[in-house]
Amino acid sequence: MDKSSLNTYFHSLFTIRKEVVEKITEKFSRFELKANTVLLDKNVISTKTYFLEKGYVRSYILNEDNEEITTNIYTAPCFVNDFLSFFRQQPTKETYQTVTDCVF
């Protein structure tokens, strides 16, 4: 897997040795999702973090009338995750869904 986008992203954030970036990124694997696919569903514990290489993802909640309320739009390149769920190992409160075809 070509991890150049992910490596470049890390290096754009701060000064970091190449070997450290390679160690961090070794567990990442590339995959694609079609538009309107749920990446992370509400009430699920997030066990992974995703690097969005291409595309758009949105997160949303449902209000009391069961209407979708967008809480965030993720644009590549960036990390996509419910970090509170990931680090605390508690269920998500939002749903994360692709808006376009995406590469992670």
mmCIF file of N, CA and C in Angstrom:
data_model
loop_
_atom_site.group_PDB
_atom_site.id
_atom_site.type_symbol
_atom_site.label_atom_id
_atom_site.label_comp_id
_atom_site.label_asym_id
_atom_site.label_seq_id
_atom_site.Cartn_x
_atom_site.Cartn_y
_atom_site.Cartn_z
ATOM 1 N N MET A 1 0.842 -1.187 0.000
ATOM 2 C CA MET A 1 0.000 0.000 0.000
ATOM 3 C C MET A 1 0.881 1.242 0.000
ATOM 4 N N ASP A 2 0.541 2.204 -0.840
ATOM 5 C CA ASP A 2 1.248 3.475 -0.884
ATOM 6 C C ASP A 2 0.713 4.373 0.229
ATOM 7 N N LYS A 3 1.574 4.703 1.169
ATOM 8 C CA LYS A 3 1.162 5.521 2.306
ATOM 9 C C LYS A 3 1.726 6.933 2.213
ATOM 10 N N SER A 4 2.073 7.361 0.996
ATOM 11 C CA SER A 4 2.709 8.671 0.842
ATOM 12 C C SER A 4 1.800 9.809 1.293
ATOM 13 N N SER A 5 0.495 9.735 1.023
ATOM 14 C CA SER A 5 -0.424 10.798 1.457
ATOM 15 C C SER A 5 -0.475 10.889 2.975
ATOM 16 N N LEU A 6 -0.541 9.747 3.617
ATOM 17 C CA LEU A 6 -0.575 9.702 5.075
ATOM 18 C C LEU A 6 0.744 10.208 5.660
ATOM 19 N N ASN A 7 1.849 9.777 5.095
ATOM 20 C CA ASN A 7 3.157 10.227 5.566
ATOM 21 C C ASN A 7 3.325 11.733 5.380
ATOM 22 N N THR A 8 2.929 12.236 4.216
ATOM 23 C CA THR A 8 3.017 13.667 3.940
ATOM 24 C C THR A 8 2.160 14.456 4.924
ATOM 25 N N TYR A 9 0.985 13.936 5.235
ATOM 26 C CA TYR A 9 0.093 14.604 6.182
ATOM 27 C C TYR A 9 0.766 14.741 7.547
ATOM 28 N N PHE A 10 1.342 13.661 8.047
ATOM 29 C CA PHE A 10 2.035 13.722 9.342
ATOM 30 C C PHE A 10 3.161 14.750 9.313
ATOM 31 N N HIS A 11 3.940 14.733 8.258
ATOM 32 C CA HIS A 11 5.067 15.666 8.164
ATOM 33 C C HIS A 11 4.603 17.126 8.037
ATOM 34 N N SER A 12 3.394 17.347 7.542
ATOM 35 C CA SER A 12 2.879 18.709 7.425
ATOM 36 C C SER A 12 2.426 19.273 8.770
ATOM 37 N N LEU A 13 2.162 18.399 9.725
ATOM 38 C CA LEU A 13 1.667 18.841 11.027
ATOM 39 C C LEU A 13 2.769 19.350 11.936
ATOM 40 N N PHE A 14 3.898 18.637 11.923
ATOM 41 C CA PHE A 14 5.014 18.987 12.804
ATOM 42 C C PHE A 14 6.261 18.249 12.349
ATOM 43 N N THR A 15 7.391 18.647 12.889
ATOM 44 C CA THR A 15 8.646 17.982 12.560
ATOM 45 C C THR A 15 8.656 16.617 13.232
ATOM 46 N N ILE A 16 8.864 15.594 12.429
ATOM 47 C CA ILE A 16 8.839 14.223 12.942
ATOM 48 C C ILE A 16 9.748 13.377 12.058
ATOM 49 N N ARG A 17 10.474 12.483 12.690
ATOM 50 C CA ARG A 17 11.399 11.635 11.930
ATOM 51 C C ARG A 17 10.632 10.646 11.052
ATOM 52 N N LYS A 18 11.192 10.379 9.890
ATOM 53 C CA LYS A 18 10.601 9.450 8.926
ATOM 54 C C LYS A 18 10.334 8.092 9.558
ATOM 55 N N GLU A 19 11.261 7.598 10.371
ATOM 56 C CA GLU A 19 11.120 6.276 11.002
ATOM 57 C C GLU A 19 9.924 6.240 11.958
ATOM 58 N N VAL A 20 9.673 7.353 12.638
ATOM 59 C CA VAL A 20 8.541 7.426 13.566
ATOM 60 C C VAL A 20 7.232 7.384 12.787
ATOM 61 N N VAL A 21 7.166 8.142 11.699
ATOM 62 C CA VAL A 21 5.966 8.148 10.863
ATOM 63 C C VAL A 21 5.706 6.756 10.299
ATOM 64 N N GLU A 22 6.741 6.097 9.835
ATOM 65 C CA GLU A 22 6.579 4.750 9.287
ATOM 66 C C GLU A 22 6.053 3.786 10.350
ATOM 67 N N LYS A 23 6.505 3.925 11.574
ATOM 68 C CA LYS A 23 6.039 3.056 12.663
ATOM 69 C C LYS A 23 4.560 3.324 12.962
ATOM 70 N N ILE A 24 4.188 4.597 12.986
ATOM 71 C CA ILE A 24 2.794 4.974 13.255
ATOM 72 C C ILE A 24 1.872 4.453 12.160
ATOM 73 N N THR A 25 2.304 4.556 10.915
ATOM 74 C CA THR A 25 1.417 4.257 9.788
ATOM 75 C C THR A 25 1.434 2.790 9.349
ATOM 76 N N GLU A 26 2.265 1.974 9.959
ATOM 77 C CA GLU A 26 2.380 0.590 9.478
ATOM 78 C C GLU A 26 1.090 -0.216 9.613
ATOM 79 N N LYS A 27 0.221 0.140 10.533
ATOM 80 C CA LYS A 27 -1.034 -0.607 10.734
ATOM 81 C C LYS A 27 -2.179 -0.130 9.833
ATOM 82 N N PHE A 28 -1.971 0.984 9.141
ATOM 83 C CA PHE A 28 -3.025 1.493 8.261
ATOM 84 C C PHE A 28 -3.068 0.679 6.973
ATOM 85 N N SER A 29 -4.284 0.398 6.504
ATOM 86 C CA SER A 29 -4.437 -0.298 5.230
ATOM 87 C C SER A 29 -5.471 0.458 4.393
ATOM 88 N N ARG A 30 -5.252 0.447 3.103
ATOM 89 C CA ARG A 30 -6.098 1.185 2.173
ATOM 90 C C ARG A 30 -7.388 0.423 1.898
ATOM 91 N N PHE A 31 -8.501 1.179 1.830
ATOM 92 C CA PHE A 31 -9.769 0.609 1.389
ATOM 93 C C PHE A 31 -10.628 1.730 0.821
ATOM 94 N N GLU A 32 -11.634 1.339 0.065
ATOM 95 C CA GLU A 32 -12.529 2.304 -0.560
ATOM 96 C C GLU A 32 -13.960 2.025 -0.132
ATOM 97 N N LEU A 33 -14.749 3.094 -0.058
ATOM 98 C CA LEU A 33 -16.178 2.972 0.218
ATOM 99 C C LEU A 33 -16.945 3.824 -0.777
ATOM 100 N N LYS A 34 -18.072 3.327 -1.211
ATOM 101 C CA LYS A 34 -18.948 4.075 -2.114
ATOM 102 C C LYS A 34 -19.681 5.171 -1.337
ATOM 103 N N ALA A 35 -20.207 6.136 -2.060
ATOM 104 C CA ALA A 35 -20.991 7.215 -1.458
ATOM 105 C C ALA A 35 -22.171 6.649 -0.673
ATOM 106 N N ASN A 36 -22.528 7.318 0.397
ATOM 107 C CA ASN A 36 -23.678 6.973 1.256
ATOM 108 C C ASN A 36 -23.488 5.674 2.025
ATOM 109 N N THR A 37 -22.246 5.322 2.311
ATOM 110 C CA THR A 37 -21.941 4.138 3.105
ATOM 111 C C THR A 37 -21.613 4.568 4.531
ATOM 112 N N VAL A 38 -22.169 3.865 5.503
ATOM 113 C CA VAL A 38 -21.877 4.175 6.903
ATOM 114 C C VAL A 38 -20.495 3.627 7.248
ATOM 115 N N LEU A 39 -19.629 4.511 7.697
ATOM 116 C CA LEU A 39 -18.283 4.146 8.129
ATOM 117 C C LEU A 39 -18.290 3.741 9.595
ATOM 118 N N LEU A 40 -18.999 4.497 10.398
ATOM 119 C CA LEU A 40 -19.089 4.244 11.837
ATOM 120 C C LEU A 40 -20.503 4.589 12.265
ATOM 121 N N ASP A 41 -21.212 3.612 12.816
ATOM 122 C CA ASP A 41 -22.614 3.802 13.156
ATOM 123 C C ASP A 41 -22.791 4.236 14.605
ATOM 124 N N LYS A 42 -23.887 4.931 14.848
ATOM 125 C CA LYS A 42 -24.249 5.373 16.197
ATOM 126 C C LYS A 42 -24.331 4.163 17.134
ATOM 127 N N ASN A 43 -23.921 4.365 18.371
ATOM 128 C CA ASN A 43 -23.976 3.361 19.445
ATOM 129 C C ASN A 43 -22.979 2.216 19.279
ATOM 130 N N VAL A 44 -22.002 2.404 18.415
ATOM 131 C CA VAL A 44 -20.933 1.426 18.238
ATOM 132 C C VAL A 44 -19.674 2.010 18.864
ATOM 133 N N ILE A 45 -18.849 1.176 19.463
ATOM 134 C CA ILE A 45 -17.582 1.650 20.017
ATOM 135 C C ILE A 45 -16.555 1.697 18.889
ATOM 136 N N SER A 46 -15.942 2.853 18.724
ATOM 137 C CA SER A 46 -14.940 3.037 17.683
ATOM 138 C C SER A 46 -13.644 2.333 18.085
ATOM 139 N N THR A 47 -13.207 1.398 17.257
ATOM 140 C CA THR A 47 -11.972 0.655 17.545
ATOM 141 C C THR A 47 -10.846 0.986 16.582
ATOM 142 N N LYS A 48 -11.142 1.851 15.599
ATOM 143 C CA LYS A 48 -10.152 2.215 14.584
ATOM 144 C C LYS A 48 -10.198 3.710 14.346
ATOM 145 N N THR A 49 -9.105 4.222 13.795
ATOM 146 C CA THR A 49 -9.101 5.583 13.284
ATOM 147 C C THR A 49 -8.842 5.494 11.790
ATOM 148 N N TYR A 50 -9.435 6.384 11.038
ATOM 149 C CA TYR A 50 -9.373 6.316 9.585
ATOM 150 C C TYR A 50 -8.703 7.564 9.039
ATOM 151 N N PHE A 51 -7.888 7.380 8.014
ATOM 152 C CA PHE A 51 -7.289 8.513 7.315
ATOM 153 C C PHE A 51 -7.986 8.643 5.968
ATOM 154 N N LEU A 52 -8.705 9.736 5.794
ATOM 155 C CA LEU A 52 -9.435 9.998 4.558
ATOM 156 C C LEU A 52 -8.475 10.588 3.540
ATOM 157 N N GLU A 53 -8.195 9.810 2.504
ATOM 158 C CA GLU A 53 -7.258 10.238 1.465
ATOM 159 C C GLU A 53 -7.964 10.995 0.338
ATOM 160 N N LYS A 54 -9.159 10.543 -0.019
ATOM 161 C CA LYS A 54 -9.948 11.192 -1.071
ATOM 162 C C LYS A 54 -11.412 11.111 -0.693
ATOM 163 N N GLY A 55 -12.132 12.221 -0.932
ATOM 164 C CA GLY A 55 -13.568 12.219 -0.732
ATOM 165 C C GLY A 55 -14.026 13.069 0.440
ATOM 166 N N TYR A 56 -15.322 12.907 0.756
ATOM 167 C CA TYR A 56 -15.975 13.655 1.826
ATOM 168 C C TYR A 56 -16.772 12.694 2.708
ATOM 169 N N VAL A 57 -16.710 12.953 3.998
ATOM 170 C CA VAL A 57 -17.467 12.182 4.988
ATOM 171 C C VAL A 57 -18.189 13.187 5.874
ATOM 172 N N ARG A 58 -19.378 12.832 6.298
ATOM 173 C CA ARG A 58 -20.068 13.694 7.252
ATOM 174 C C ARG A 58 -20.421 12.881 8.491
ATOM 175 N N SER A 59 -20.536 13.580 9.594
ATOM 176 C CA SER A 59 -21.067 12.959 10.810
ATOM 177 C C SER A 59 -22.382 13.662 11.113
ATOM 178 N N TYR A 60 -23.300 12.901 11.690
ATOM 179 C CA TYR A 60 -24.600 13.489 12.002
ATOM 180 C C TYR A 60 -25.243 12.790 13.191
ATOM 181 N N ILE A 61 -26.178 13.496 13.793
ATOM 182 C CA ILE A 61 -27.012 12.944 14.856
ATOM 183 C C ILE A 61 -28.454 13.003 14.379
ATOM 184 N N LEU A 62 -29.333 12.318 15.078
ATOM 185 C CA LEU A 62 -30.767 12.408 14.810
ATOM 186 C C LEU A 62 -31.404 13.222 15.921
ATOM 187 N N ASN A 63 -32.222 14.215 15.544
ATOM 188 C CA ASN A 63 -32.904 15.005 16.572
ATOM 189 C C ASN A 63 -34.162 14.288 17.038
ATOM 190 N N GLU A 64 -34.927 14.932 17.908
ATOM 191 C CA GLU A 64 -36.124 14.305 18.484
ATOM 192 C C GLU A 64 -37.193 13.989 17.439
ATOM 193 N N ASP A 65 -37.122 14.641 16.259
ATOM 194 C CA ASP A 65 -38.059 14.365 15.166
ATOM 195 C C ASP A 65 -37.483 13.377 14.164
ATOM 196 N N ASN A 66 -36.364 12.734 14.541
ATOM 197 C CA ASN A 66 -35.680 11.743 13.706
ATOM 198 C C ASN A 66 -35.138 12.355 12.408
ATOM 199 N N GLU A 67 -34.782 13.646 12.467
ATOM 200 C CA GLU A 67 -34.180 14.335 11.333
ATOM 201 C C GLU A 67 -32.666 14.333 11.512
ATOM 202 N N GLU A 68 -31.953 14.153 10.405
ATOM 203 C CA GLU A 68 -30.490 14.145 10.455
ATOM 204 C C GLU A 68 -29.972 15.574 10.598
ATOM 205 N N ILE A 69 -29.093 15.770 11.569
ATOM 206 C CA ILE A 69 -28.442 17.055 11.797
ATOM 207 C C ILE A 69 -26.943 16.839 11.607
ATOM 208 N N THR A 70 -26.388 17.419 10.543
ATOM 209 C CA THR A 70 -24.959 17.269 10.264
ATOM 210 C C THR A 70 -24.157 18.001 11.331
ATOM 211 N N THR A 71 -23.172 17.305 11.903
ATOM 212 C CA THR A 71 -22.332 17.894 12.947
ATOM 213 C C THR A 71 -20.933 18.233 12.440
ATOM 214 N N ASN A 72 -20.503 17.584 11.356
ATOM 215 C CA ASN A 72 -19.181 17.860 10.814
ATOM 216 C C ASN A 72 -19.109 17.335 9.382
ATOM 217 N N ILE A 73 -18.288 18.006 8.578
ATOM 218 C CA ILE A 73 -17.957 17.546 7.228
ATOM 219 C C ILE A 73 -16.442 17.368 7.202
ATOM 220 N N TYR A 74 -15.990 16.185 6.832
ATOM 221 C CA TYR A 74 -14.566 15.867 6.755
ATOM 222 C C TYR A 74 -14.143 15.896 5.296
ATOM 223 N N THR A 75 -13.070 16.615 5.002
ATOM 224 C CA THR A 75 -12.543 16.692 3.649
ATOM 225 C C THR A 75 -11.111 16.174 3.651
ATOM 226 N N ALA A 76 -10.780 15.432 2.636
ATOM 227 C CA ALA A 76 -9.441 14.850 2.538
ATOM 228 C C ALA A 76 -8.405 15.940 2.334
ATOM 229 N N PRO A 77 -7.222 15.778 2.869
ATOM 230 C CA PRO A 77 -6.766 14.694 3.735
ATOM 231 C C PRO A 77 -7.024 15.033 5.206
ATOM 232 N N CYS A 78 -7.519 14.058 5.951
ATOM 233 C CA CYS A 78 -7.732 14.250 7.386
ATOM 234 C C CYS A 78 -8.053 12.905 8.032
ATOM 235 N N PHE A 79 -7.990 12.891 9.357
ATOM 236 C CA PHE A 79 -8.403 11.716 10.108
ATOM 237 C C PHE A 79 -9.890 11.827 10.395
ATOM 238 N N VAL A 80 -10.584 10.690 10.325
ATOM 239 C CA VAL A 80 -12.014 10.630 10.595
ATOM 240 C C VAL A 80 -12.224 9.598 11.694
ATOM 241 N N ASN A 81 -12.882 10.031 12.753
ATOM 242 C CA ASN A 81 -13.128 9.121 13.857
ATOM 243 C C ASN A 81 -13.937 9.840 14.911
ATOM 244 N N ASP A 82 -14.594 9.067 15.752
ATOM 245 C CA ASP A 82 -15.174 9.608 16.973
ATOM 246 C C ASP A 82 -14.117 9.376 18.047
ATOM 247 N N PHE A 83 -13.252 10.358 18.217
ATOM 248 C CA PHE A 83 -12.094 10.177 19.088
ATOM 249 C C PHE A 83 -12.479 9.951 20.544
ATOM 250 N N LEU A 84 -13.576 10.538 20.995
ATOM 251 C CA LEU A 84 -14.037 10.295 22.357
ATOM 252 C C LEU A 84 -14.394 8.826 22.532
ATOM 253 N N SER A 85 -15.100 8.273 21.565
ATOM 254 C CA SER A 85 -15.436 6.859 21.598
ATOM 255 C C SER A 85 -14.181 5.995 21.520
ATOM 256 N N PHE A 86 -13.272 6.362 20.643
ATOM 257 C CA PHE A 86 -12.043 5.603 20.433
ATOM 258 C C PHE A 86 -11.195 5.536 21.699
ATOM 259 N N PHE A 87 -10.958 6.668 22.317
ATOM 260 C CA PHE A 87 -10.070 6.701 23.475
ATOM 261 C C PHE A 87 -10.749 6.250 24.767
ATOM 262 N N ARG A 88 -12.020 6.528 24.913
ATOM 263 C CA ARG A 88 -12.736 6.119 26.135
ATOM 264 C C ARG A 88 -13.431 4.769 25.998
ATOM 265 N N GLN A 89 -13.439 4.250 24.776
ATOM 266 C CA GLN A 89 -14.109 2.979 24.488
ATOM 267 C C GLN A 89 -15.562 2.991 24.960
ATOM 268 N N GLN A 90 -16.258 4.033 24.527
ATOM 269 C CA GLN A 90 -17.680 4.172 24.803
ATOM 270 C C GLN A 90 -18.427 4.328 23.481
ATOM 271 N N PRO A 91 -19.696 3.986 23.429
ATOM 272 C CA PRO A 91 -20.455 4.060 22.167
ATOM 273 C C PRO A 91 -20.497 5.476 21.583
ATOM 274 N N THR A 92 -20.495 5.545 20.263
ATOM 275 C CA THR A 92 -20.587 6.832 19.574
ATOM 276 C C THR A 92 -21.989 7.402 19.726
ATOM 277 N N LYS A 93 -22.068 8.699 19.601
ATOM 278 C CA LYS A 93 -23.365 9.380 19.624
ATOM 279 C C LYS A 93 -23.765 9.817 18.211
ATOM 280 N N GLU A 94 -22.807 9.699 17.281
ATOM 281 C CA GLU A 94 -23.031 10.149 15.915
ATOM 282 C C GLU A 94 -22.858 8.992 14.931
ATOM 283 N N THR A 95 -23.351 9.210 13.723
ATOM 284 C CA THR A 95 -23.123 8.302 12.611
ATOM 285 C C THR A 95 -22.175 9.003 11.644
ATOM 286 N N TYR A 96 -21.214 8.244 11.102
ATOM 287 C CA TYR A 96 -20.246 8.760 10.136
ATOM 288 C C TYR A 96 -20.532 8.081 8.799
ATOM 289 N N GLN A 97 -20.806 8.884 7.785
ATOM 290 C CA GLN A 97 -21.244 8.359 6.492
ATOM 291 C C GLN A 97 -20.498 9.066 5.356
ATOM 292 N N THR A 98 -20.132 8.287 4.341
ATOM 293 C CA THR A 98 -19.482 8.888 3.175
ATOM 294 C C THR A 98 -20.493 9.716 2.393
ATOM 295 N N VAL A 99 -20.040 10.849 1.919
ATOM 296 C CA VAL A 99 -20.889 11.718 1.087
ATOM 297 C C VAL A 99 -20.585 11.415 -0.384
ATOM 298 N N THR A 100 -19.330 11.121 -0.671
ATOM 299 C CA THR A 100 -18.876 10.766 -2.019
ATOM 300 C C THR A 100 -18.171 9.410 -1.941
ATOM 301 N N ASP A 101 -17.801 8.858 -3.074
ATOM 302 C CA ASP A 101 -16.903 7.697 -3.063
ATOM 303 C C ASP A 101 -15.630 8.139 -2.344
ATOM 304 N N CYS A 102 -15.112 7.311 -1.451
ATOM 305 C CA CYS A 102 -13.970 7.697 -0.617
ATOM 306 C C CYS A 102 -12.870 6.656 -0.648
ATOM 307 N N VAL A 103 -11.648 7.128 -0.458
ATOM 308 C CA VAL A 103 -10.489 6.275 -0.281
ATOM 309 C C VAL A 103 -9.937 6.563 1.099
ATOM 310 N N PHE A 104 -9.744 5.514 1.869
ATOM 311 C CA PHE A 104 -9.197 5.625 3.225
ATOM 312 C C PHE A 104 -7.851 4.925 3.274
#
